[in-house]
Amino acid sequence: MATHDPTSAPNYSLDREELLRIRKLKLLTSDRDYVFFALQIDYPGKLNPAIDVAAFCNRWKLDDGDLYKALGDLRKKGIVVSISSRLDIELS
């Protein structure tokens, strides 16, 4: 009987094109989750990225209001620590 060895399985990479495809297929419908993954893709390992809101929203096909709501939801979950007027956000 064959067993599955997860260490030998190929890795699944989530990049911008894949995340956009997942959202288009409506497999990910929460803006909160979508923004979380988009931040991980654009700012991997950064604890407090400075975000150009217009550029980020354009790149990820989001309205700025949806971005701010998602960031507020992420803040409630304790993932985003602070949101400043310049949109320097601190991720925990």
PDB file of N, CA and C in Angstrom:
ATOM      1  N   MET A   1       0.839  -1.160   0.000  1.00  0.00           N
ATOM      2  CA  MET A   1       0.000   0.000   0.000  1.00  0.00           C
ATOM      3  C   MET A   1       0.896   1.239   0.000  1.00  0.00           C
ATOM      4  N   ALA A   2       0.618   2.170  -0.904  1.00  0.00           N
ATOM      5  CA  ALA A   2       1.406   3.395  -1.013  1.00  0.00           C
ATOM      6  C   ALA A   2       0.993   4.374   0.078  1.00  0.00           C
ATOM      7  N   THR A   3       1.981   5.048   0.635  1.00  0.00           N
ATOM      8  CA  THR A   3       1.690   6.078   1.636  1.00  0.00           C
ATOM      9  C   THR A   3       2.089   7.429   1.079  1.00  0.00           C
ATOM     10  N   HIS A   4       1.446   8.439   1.580  1.00  0.00           N
ATOM     11  CA  HIS A   4       1.712   9.814   1.133  1.00  0.00           C
ATOM     12  C   HIS A   4       2.799  10.422   1.998  1.00  0.00           C
ATOM     13  N   ASP A   5       3.843  10.908   1.368  1.00  0.00           N
ATOM     14  CA  ASP A   5       4.930  11.578   2.079  1.00  0.00           C
ATOM     15  C   ASP A   5       4.865  13.065   1.738  1.00  0.00           C
ATOM     16  N   PRO A   6       4.343  13.909   2.650  1.00  0.00           N
ATOM     17  CA  PRO A   6       4.186  15.335   2.341  1.00  0.00           C
ATOM     18  C   PRO A   6       5.513  16.043   2.094  1.00  0.00           C
ATOM     19  N   THR A   7       6.619  15.501   2.560  1.00  0.00           N
ATOM     20  CA  THR A   7       7.918  16.155   2.324  1.00  0.00           C
ATOM     21  C   THR A   7       8.382  15.990   0.891  1.00  0.00           C
ATOM     22  N   SER A   8       7.856  15.009   0.182  1.00  0.00           N
ATOM     23  CA  SER A   8       8.274  14.818  -1.201  1.00  0.00           C
ATOM     24  C   SER A   8       7.284  15.414  -2.195  1.00  0.00           C
ATOM     25  N   ALA A   9       6.161  15.918  -1.703  1.00  0.00           N
ATOM     26  CA  ALA A   9       5.148  16.501  -2.578  1.00  0.00           C
ATOM     27  C   ALA A   9       5.594  17.875  -3.054  1.00  0.00           C
ATOM     28  N   PRO A  10       5.223  18.251  -4.285  1.00  0.00           N
ATOM     29  CA  PRO A  10       5.567  19.598  -4.753  1.00  0.00           C
ATOM     30  C   PRO A  10       4.861  20.659  -3.906  1.00  0.00           C
ATOM     31  N   ASN A  11       5.496  21.805  -3.767  1.00  0.00           N
ATOM     32  CA  ASN A  11       4.911  22.903  -3.000  1.00  0.00           C
ATOM     33  C   ASN A  11       3.864  23.629  -3.827  1.00  0.00           C
ATOM     34  N   TYR A  12       2.853  24.133  -3.154  1.00  0.00           N
ATOM     35  CA  TYR A  12       1.827  24.951  -3.787  1.00  0.00           C
ATOM     36  C   TYR A  12       2.198  26.401  -3.541  1.00  0.00           C
ATOM     37  N   SER A  13       2.397  27.129  -4.601  1.00  0.00           N
ATOM     38  CA  SER A  13       2.792  28.527  -4.471  1.00  0.00           C
ATOM     39  C   SER A  13       1.616  29.443  -4.778  1.00  0.00           C
ATOM     40  N   LEU A  14       1.322  30.311  -3.825  1.00  0.00           N
ATOM     41  CA  LEU A  14       0.252  31.282  -4.035  1.00  0.00           C
ATOM     42  C   LEU A  14       0.893  32.593  -4.444  1.00  0.00           C
ATOM     43  N   ASP A  15       0.731  32.947  -5.714  1.00  0.00           N
ATOM     44  CA  ASP A  15       1.246  34.217  -6.213  1.00  0.00           C
ATOM     45  C   ASP A  15       0.068  35.089  -6.634  1.00  0.00           C
ATOM     46  N   ARG A  16       0.376  36.268  -7.153  1.00  0.00           N
ATOM     47  CA  ARG A  16      -0.680  37.222  -7.507  1.00  0.00           C
ATOM     48  C   ARG A  16      -1.680  36.632  -8.492  1.00  0.00           C
ATOM     49  N   GLU A  17      -1.181  36.015  -9.557  1.00  0.00           N
ATOM     50  CA  GLU A  17      -2.081  35.477 -10.578  1.00  0.00           C
ATOM     51  C   GLU A  17      -2.986  34.396 -10.010  1.00  0.00           C
ATOM     52  N   GLU A  18      -2.442  33.538  -9.147  1.00  0.00           N
ATOM     53  CA  GLU A  18      -3.241  32.479  -8.548  1.00  0.00           C
ATOM     54  C   GLU A  18      -4.288  33.046  -7.595  1.00  0.00           C
ATOM     55  N   LEU A  19      -3.921  34.045  -6.805  1.00  0.00           N
ATOM     56  CA  LEU A  19      -4.885  34.649  -5.885  1.00  0.00           C
ATOM     57  C   LEU A  19      -6.007  35.353  -6.652  1.00  0.00           C
ATOM     58  N   LEU A  20      -5.657  36.057  -7.720  1.00  0.00           N
ATOM     59  CA  LEU A  20      -6.689  36.696  -8.550  1.00  0.00           C
ATOM     60  C   LEU A  20      -7.611  35.649  -9.177  1.00  0.00           C
ATOM     61  N   ARG A  21      -7.041  34.516  -9.610  1.00  0.00           N
ATOM     62  CA  ARG A  21      -7.835  33.438 -10.201  1.00  0.00           C
ATOM     63  C   ARG A  21      -8.788  32.836  -9.159  1.00  0.00           C
ATOM     64  N   ILE A  22      -8.299  32.621  -7.957  1.00  0.00           N
ATOM     65  CA  ILE A  22      -9.120  32.066  -6.887  1.00  0.00           C
ATOM     66  C   ILE A  22     -10.284  33.002  -6.571  1.00  0.00           C
ATOM     67  N   ARG A  23      -9.998  34.296  -6.538  1.00  0.00           N
ATOM     68  CA  ARG A  23     -11.068  35.262  -6.241  1.00  0.00           C
ATOM     69  C   ARG A  23     -12.079  35.325  -7.382  1.00  0.00           C
ATOM     70  N   LYS A  24     -11.593  35.292  -8.615  1.00  0.00           N
ATOM     71  CA  LYS A  24     -12.489  35.340  -9.772  1.00  0.00           C
ATOM     72  C   LYS A  24     -13.429  34.128  -9.796  1.00  0.00           C
ATOM     73  N   LEU A  25     -12.919  32.973  -9.378  1.00  0.00           N
ATOM     74  CA  LEU A  25     -13.733  31.762  -9.318  1.00  0.00           C
ATOM     75  C   LEU A  25     -14.668  31.751  -8.105  1.00  0.00           C
ATOM     76  N   LYS A  26     -14.571  32.813  -7.287  1.00  0.00           N
ATOM     77  CA  LYS A  26     -15.389  32.965  -6.080  1.00  0.00           C
ATOM     78  C   LYS A  26     -15.141  31.844  -5.068  1.00  0.00           C
ATOM     79  N   LEU A  27     -13.895  31.368  -5.052  1.00  0.00           N
ATOM     80  CA  LEU A  27     -13.499  30.384  -4.046  1.00  0.00           C
ATOM     81  C   LEU A  27     -13.063  31.087  -2.769  1.00  0.00           C
ATOM     82  N   LEU A  28     -12.785  32.368  -2.894  1.00  0.00           N
ATOM     83  CA  LEU A  28     -12.414  33.203  -1.759  1.00  0.00           C
ATOM     84  C   LEU A  28     -13.270  34.455  -1.857  1.00  0.00           C
ATOM     85  N   THR A  29     -14.257  34.574  -1.004  1.00  0.00           N
ATOM     86  CA  THR A  29     -15.200  35.681  -1.131  1.00  0.00           C
ATOM     87  C   THR A  29     -15.026  36.749  -0.060  1.00  0.00           C
ATOM     88  N   SER A  30     -14.221  36.493   0.942  1.00  0.00           N
ATOM     89  CA  SER A  30     -14.017  37.468   2.004  1.00  0.00           C
ATOM     90  C   SER A  30     -12.910  38.447   1.619  1.00  0.00           C
ATOM     91  N   ASP A  31     -13.234  39.746   1.604  1.00  0.00           N
ATOM     92  CA  ASP A  31     -12.200  40.748   1.343  1.00  0.00           C
ATOM     93  C   ASP A  31     -11.119  40.704   2.415  1.00  0.00           C
ATOM     94  N   ARG A  32     -11.514  40.393   3.641  1.00  0.00           N
ATOM     95  CA  ARG A  32     -10.541  40.298   4.743  1.00  0.00           C
ATOM     96  C   ARG A  32      -9.478  39.252   4.414  1.00  0.00           C
ATOM     97  N   ASP A  33      -9.906  38.064   4.015  1.00  0.00           N
ATOM     98  CA  ASP A  33      -8.968  36.987   3.710  1.00  0.00           C
ATOM     99  C   ASP A  33      -8.164  37.311   2.454  1.00  0.00           C
ATOM    100  N   TYR A  34      -8.832  37.883   1.461  1.00  0.00           N
ATOM    101  CA  TYR A  34      -8.178  38.259   0.207  1.00  0.00           C
ATOM    102  C   TYR A  34      -7.063  39.277   0.463  1.00  0.00           C
ATOM    103  N   VAL A  35      -7.360  40.296   1.246  1.00  0.00           N
ATOM    104  CA  VAL A  35      -6.355  41.324   1.564  1.00  0.00           C
ATOM    105  C   VAL A  35      -5.221  40.721   2.382  1.00  0.00           C
ATOM    106  N   PHE A  36      -5.540  39.828   3.307  1.00  0.00           N
ATOM    107  CA  PHE A  36      -4.496  39.166   4.090  1.00  0.00           C
ATOM    108  C   PHE A  36      -3.504  38.461   3.168  1.00  0.00           C
ATOM    109  N   PHE A  37      -4.002  37.666   2.230  1.00  0.00           N
ATOM    110  CA  PHE A  37      -3.116  36.948   1.320  1.00  0.00           C
ATOM    111  C   PHE A  37      -2.380  37.903   0.386  1.00  0.00           C
ATOM    112  N   ALA A  38      -3.051  38.953  -0.078  1.00  0.00           N
ATOM    113  CA  ALA A  38      -2.399  39.941  -0.944  1.00  0.00           C
ATOM    114  C   ALA A  38      -1.250  40.620  -0.208  1.00  0.00           C
ATOM    115  N   LEU A  39      -1.450  40.952   1.062  1.00  0.00           N
ATOM    116  CA  LEU A  39      -0.371  41.556   1.854  1.00  0.00           C
ATOM    117  C   LEU A  39       0.793  40.593   2.020  1.00  0.00           C
ATOM    118  N   GLN A  40       0.490  39.307   2.216  1.00  0.00           N
ATOM    119  CA  GLN A  40       1.553  38.308   2.361  1.00  0.00           C
ATOM    120  C   GLN A  40       2.359  38.183   1.073  1.00  0.00           C
ATOM    121  N   ILE A  41       1.690  38.305  -0.065  1.00  0.00           N
ATOM    122  CA  ILE A  41       2.374  38.204  -1.357  1.00  0.00           C
ATOM    123  C   ILE A  41       3.218  39.453  -1.618  1.00  0.00           C
ATOM    124  N   ASP A  42       2.638  40.631  -1.384  1.00  0.00           N
ATOM    125  CA  ASP A  42       3.343  41.883  -1.681  1.00  0.00           C
ATOM    126  C   ASP A  42       4.392  42.257  -0.636  1.00  0.00           C
ATOM    127  N   TYR A  43       4.183  41.872   0.602  1.00  0.00           N
ATOM    128  CA  TYR A  43       5.076  42.284   1.693  1.00  0.00           C
ATOM    129  C   TYR A  43       5.477  41.091   2.563  1.00  0.00           C
ATOM    130  N   PRO A  44       6.082  40.064   1.967  1.00  0.00           N
ATOM    131  CA  PRO A  44       6.426  38.878   2.757  1.00  0.00           C
ATOM    132  C   PRO A  44       7.440  39.215   3.850  1.00  0.00           C
ATOM    133  N   GLY A  45       7.122  38.804   5.048  1.00  0.00           N
ATOM    134  CA  GLY A  45       8.045  38.990   6.158  1.00  0.00           C
ATOM    135  C   GLY A  45       8.124  40.392   6.723  1.00  0.00           C
ATOM    136  N   LYS A  46       7.358  41.343   6.176  1.00  0.00           N
ATOM    137  CA  LYS A  46       7.397  42.719   6.691  1.00  0.00           C
ATOM    138  C   LYS A  46       6.389  42.871   7.806  1.00  0.00           C
ATOM    139  N   LEU A  47       6.811  43.473   8.894  1.00  0.00           N
ATOM    140  CA  LEU A  47       5.915  43.674  10.026  1.00  0.00           C
ATOM    141  C   LEU A  47       5.146  44.977   9.931  1.00  0.00           C
ATOM    142  N   ASN A  48       5.696  45.961   9.244  1.00  0.00           N
ATOM    143  CA  ASN A  48       4.998  47.246   9.150  1.00  0.00           C
ATOM    144  C   ASN A  48       5.207  47.870   7.772  1.00  0.00           C
ATOM    145  N   PRO A  49       4.580  47.290   6.743  1.00  0.00           N
ATOM    146  CA  PRO A  49       4.748  47.836   5.398  1.00  0.00           C
ATOM    147  C   PRO A  49       4.034  49.178   5.228  1.00  0.00           C
ATOM    148  N   ALA A  50       4.648  50.081   4.482  1.00  0.00           N
ATOM    149  CA  ALA A  50       4.002  51.333   4.086  1.00  0.00           C
ATOM    150  C   ALA A  50       3.331  51.064   2.738  1.00  0.00           C
ATOM    151  N   ILE A  51       2.036  51.281   2.679  1.00  0.00           N
ATOM    152  CA  ILE A  51       1.265  50.914   1.487  1.00  0.00           C
ATOM    153  C   ILE A  51       0.782  52.147   0.746  1.00  0.00           C
ATOM    154  N   ASP A  52       1.004  52.161  -0.554  1.00  0.00           N
ATOM    155  CA  ASP A  52       0.403  53.152  -1.433  1.00  0.00           C
ATOM    156  C   ASP A  52      -0.993  52.619  -1.747  1.00  0.00           C
ATOM    157  N   VAL A  53      -2.001  53.190  -1.127  1.00  0.00           N
ATOM    158  CA  VAL A  53      -3.369  52.659  -1.214  1.00  0.00           C
ATOM    159  C   VAL A  53      -3.850  52.556  -2.657  1.00  0.00           C
ATOM    160  N   ALA A  54      -3.682  53.618  -3.437  1.00  0.00           N
ATOM    161  CA  ALA A  54      -4.165  53.604  -4.820  1.00  0.00           C
ATOM    162  C   ALA A  54      -3.490  52.501  -5.627  1.00  0.00           C
ATOM    163  N   ALA A  55      -2.173  52.371  -5.489  1.00  0.00           N
ATOM    164  CA  ALA A  55      -1.439  51.349  -6.237  1.00  0.00           C
ATOM    165  C   ALA A  55      -1.833  49.944  -5.785  1.00  0.00           C
ATOM    166  N   PHE A  56      -1.960  49.758  -4.468  1.00  0.00           N
ATOM    167  CA  PHE A  56      -2.342  48.447  -3.941  1.00  0.00           C
ATOM    168  C   PHE A  56      -3.741  48.063  -4.431  1.00  0.00           C
ATOM    169  N   CYS A  57      -4.677  48.991  -4.351  1.00  0.00           N
ATOM    170  CA  CYS A  57      -6.047  48.717  -4.791  1.00  0.00           C
ATOM    171  C   CYS A  57      -6.097  48.441  -6.289  1.00  0.00           C
ATOM    172  N   ASN A  58      -5.330  49.175  -7.068  1.00  0.00           N
ATOM    173  CA  ASN A  58      -5.284  48.947  -8.508  1.00  0.00           C
ATOM    174  C   ASN A  58      -4.701  47.570  -8.814  1.00  0.00           C
ATOM    175  N   ARG A  59      -3.609  47.242  -8.152  1.00  0.00           N
ATOM    176  CA  ARG A  59      -2.931  45.959  -8.380  1.00  0.00           C
ATOM    177  C   ARG A  59      -3.829  44.778  -8.029  1.00  0.00           C
ATOM    178  N   TRP A  60      -4.616  44.917  -6.959  1.00  0.00           N
ATOM    179  CA  TRP A  60      -5.427  43.804  -6.474  1.00  0.00           C
ATOM    180  C   TRP A  60      -6.907  43.942  -6.839  1.00  0.00           C
ATOM    181  N   LYS A  61      -7.235  44.928  -7.667  1.00  0.00           N
ATOM    182  CA  LYS A  61      -8.614  45.117  -8.143  1.00  0.00           C
ATOM    183  C   LYS A  61      -9.604  45.253  -6.986  1.00  0.00           C
ATOM    184  N   LEU A  62      -9.287  46.195  -6.091  1.00  0.00           N
ATOM    185  CA  LEU A  62     -10.095  46.474  -4.907  1.00  0.00           C
ATOM    186  C   LEU A  62     -10.514  47.930  -4.886  1.00  0.00           C
ATOM    187  N   ASP A  63     -11.656  48.228  -4.303  1.00  0.00           N
ATOM    188  CA  ASP A  63     -12.024  49.607  -3.998  1.00  0.00           C
ATOM    189  C   ASP A  63     -11.313  49.980  -2.703  1.00  0.00           C
ATOM    190  N   ASP A  64     -10.946  51.250  -2.542  1.00  0.00           N
ATOM    191  CA  ASP A  64     -10.226  51.632  -1.324  1.00  0.00           C
ATOM    192  C   ASP A  64     -11.082  51.421  -0.080  1.00  0.00           C
ATOM    193  N   GLY A  65     -12.398  51.613  -0.190  1.00  0.00           N
ATOM    194  CA  GLY A  65     -13.279  51.359   0.949  1.00  0.00           C
ATOM    195  C   GLY A  65     -13.245  49.894   1.375  1.00  0.00           C
ATOM    196  N   ASP A  66     -13.184  48.990   0.388  1.00  0.00           N
ATOM    197  CA  ASP A  66     -13.096  47.556   0.702  1.00  0.00           C
ATOM    198  C   ASP A  66     -11.770  47.229   1.381  1.00  0.00           C
ATOM    199  N   LEU A  67     -10.702  47.904   0.948  1.00  0.00           N
ATOM    200  CA  LEU A  67      -9.394  47.694   1.582  1.00  0.00           C
ATOM    201  C   LEU A  67      -9.444  48.120   3.042  1.00  0.00           C
ATOM    202  N   TYR A  68      -9.956  49.325   3.299  1.00  0.00           N
ATOM    203  CA  TYR A  68     -10.005  49.820   4.682  1.00  0.00           C
ATOM    204  C   TYR A  68     -10.894  48.949   5.568  1.00  0.00           C
ATOM    205  N   LYS A  69     -12.018  48.474   5.023  1.00  0.00           N
ATOM    206  CA  LYS A  69     -12.892  47.582   5.797  1.00  0.00           C
ATOM    207  C   LYS A  69     -12.162  46.282   6.106  1.00  0.00           C
ATOM    208  N   ALA A  70     -11.473  45.712   5.110  1.00  0.00           N
ATOM    209  CA  ALA A  70     -10.734  44.463   5.320  1.00  0.00           C
ATOM    210  C   ALA A  70      -9.637  44.656   6.360  1.00  0.00           C
ATOM    211  N   LEU A  71      -8.938  45.801   6.288  1.00  0.00           N
ATOM    212  CA  LEU A  71      -7.890  46.074   7.282  1.00  0.00           C
ATOM    213  C   LEU A  71      -8.486  46.213   8.682  1.00  0.00           C
ATOM    214  N   GLY A  72      -9.657  46.820   8.775  1.00  0.00           N
ATOM    215  CA  GLY A  72     -10.339  46.921  10.058  1.00  0.00           C
ATOM    216  C   GLY A  72     -10.713  45.552  10.595  1.00  0.00           C
ATOM    217  N   ASP A  73     -11.182  44.679   9.712  1.00  0.00           N
ATOM    218  CA  ASP A  73     -11.518  43.307  10.116  1.00  0.00           C
ATOM    219  C   ASP A  73     -10.265  42.554  10.563  1.00  0.00           C
ATOM    220  N   LEU A  74      -9.159  42.764   9.849  1.00  0.00           N
ATOM    221  CA  LEU A  74      -7.895  42.119  10.227  1.00  0.00           C
ATOM    222  C   LEU A  74      -7.389  42.661  11.561  1.00  0.00           C
ATOM    223  N   ARG A  75      -7.671  43.929  11.812  1.00  0.00           N
ATOM    224  CA  ARG A  75      -7.280  44.513  13.101  1.00  0.00           C
ATOM    225  C   ARG A  75      -8.068  43.867  14.244  1.00  0.00           C
ATOM    226  N   LYS A  76      -9.356  43.649  14.024  1.00  0.00           N
ATOM    227  CA  LYS A  76     -10.186  42.991  15.039  1.00  0.00           C
ATOM    228  C   LYS A  76      -9.693  41.578  15.341  1.00  0.00           C
ATOM    229  N   LYS A  77      -9.125  40.917  14.328  1.00  0.00           N
ATOM    230  CA  LYS A  77      -8.599  39.564  14.497  1.00  0.00           C
ATOM    231  C   LYS A  77      -7.198  39.570  15.120  1.00  0.00           C
ATOM    232  N   GLY A  78      -6.612  40.765  15.286  1.00  0.00           N
ATOM    233  CA  GLY A  78      -5.278  40.858  15.869  1.00  0.00           C
ATOM    234  C   GLY A  78      -4.150  40.644  14.883  1.00  0.00           C
ATOM    235  N   ILE A  79      -4.460  40.618  13.586  1.00  0.00           N
ATOM    236  CA  ILE A  79      -3.435  40.411  12.568  1.00  0.00           C
ATOM    237  C   ILE A  79      -2.793  41.736  12.187  1.00  0.00           C
ATOM    238  N   VAL A  80      -3.609  42.747  11.990  1.00  0.00           N
ATOM    239  CA  VAL A  80      -3.110  44.105  11.772  1.00  0.00           C
ATOM    240  C   VAL A  80      -3.136  44.784  13.130  1.00  0.00           C
ATOM    241  N   VAL A  81      -1.989  45.301  13.540  1.00  0.00           N
ATOM    242  CA  VAL A  81      -1.892  45.913  14.858  1.00  0.00           C
ATOM    243  C   VAL A  81      -2.352  47.355  14.818  1.00  0.00           C
ATOM    244  N   SER A  82      -1.900  48.107  13.826  1.00  0.00           N
ATOM    245  CA  SER A  82      -2.294  49.515  13.749  1.00  0.00           C
ATOM    246  C   SER A  82      -2.390  49.949  12.305  1.00  0.00           C
ATOM    247  N   ILE A  83      -3.227  50.940  12.094  1.00  0.00           N
ATOM    248  CA  ILE A  83      -3.395  51.550  10.779  1.00  0.00           C
ATOM    249  C   ILE A  83      -3.240  53.044  11.001  1.00  0.00           C
ATOM    250  N   SER A  84      -2.237  53.646  10.368  1.00  0.00           N
ATOM    251  CA  SER A  84      -2.026  55.080  10.563  1.00  0.00           C
ATOM    252  C   SER A  84      -2.573  55.847   9.366  1.00  0.00           C
ATOM    253  N   SER A  85      -2.535  57.148   9.468  1.00  0.00           N
ATOM    254  CA  SER A  85      -3.081  57.981   8.390  1.00  0.00           C
ATOM    255  C   SER A  85      -2.280  57.830   7.086  1.00  0.00           C
ATOM    256  N   ARG A  86      -1.022  57.468   7.187  1.00  0.00           N
ATOM    257  CA  ARG A  86      -0.212  57.236   5.990  1.00  0.00           C
ATOM    258  C   ARG A  86      -0.396  55.836   5.462  1.00  0.00           C
ATOM    259  N   LEU A  87      -1.127  55.023   6.142  1.00  0.00           N
ATOM    260  CA  LEU A  87      -1.319  53.610   5.878  1.00  0.00           C
ATOM    261  C   LEU A  87      -0.007  52.845   5.979  1.00  0.00           C
ATOM    262  N   ASP A  88       0.680  53.103   7.085  1.00  0.00           N
ATOM    263  CA  ASP A  88       1.755  52.220   7.506  1.00  0.00           C
ATOM    264  C   ASP A  88       1.037  51.219   8.391  1.00  0.00           C
ATOM    265  N   ILE A  89       1.019  49.966   7.991  1.00  0.00           N
ATOM    266  CA  ILE A  89       0.327  49.007   8.826  1.00  0.00           C
ATOM    267  C   ILE A  89       1.337  48.069   9.477  1.00  0.00           C
ATOM    268  N   GLU A  90       1.037  47.661  10.669  1.00  0.00           N
ATOM    269  CA  GLU A  90       1.900  46.739  11.399  1.00  0.00           C
ATOM    270  C   GLU A  90       1.172  45.415  11.516  1.00  0.00           C
ATOM    271  N   LEU A  91       1.781  44.377  10.965  1.00  0.00           N
ATOM    272  CA  LEU A  91       1.194  43.042  11.015  1.00  0.00           C
ATOM    273  C   LEU A  91       1.804  42.292  12.178  1.00  0.00           C
ATOM    274  N   SER A  92       0.989  41.528  12.885  1.00  0.00           N
ATOM    275  CA  SER A  92       1.547  40.757  13.995  1.00  0.00           C
ATOM    276  C   SER A  92       1.906  39.362  13.538  1.00  0.00           C
TER     277      SER A  92
END
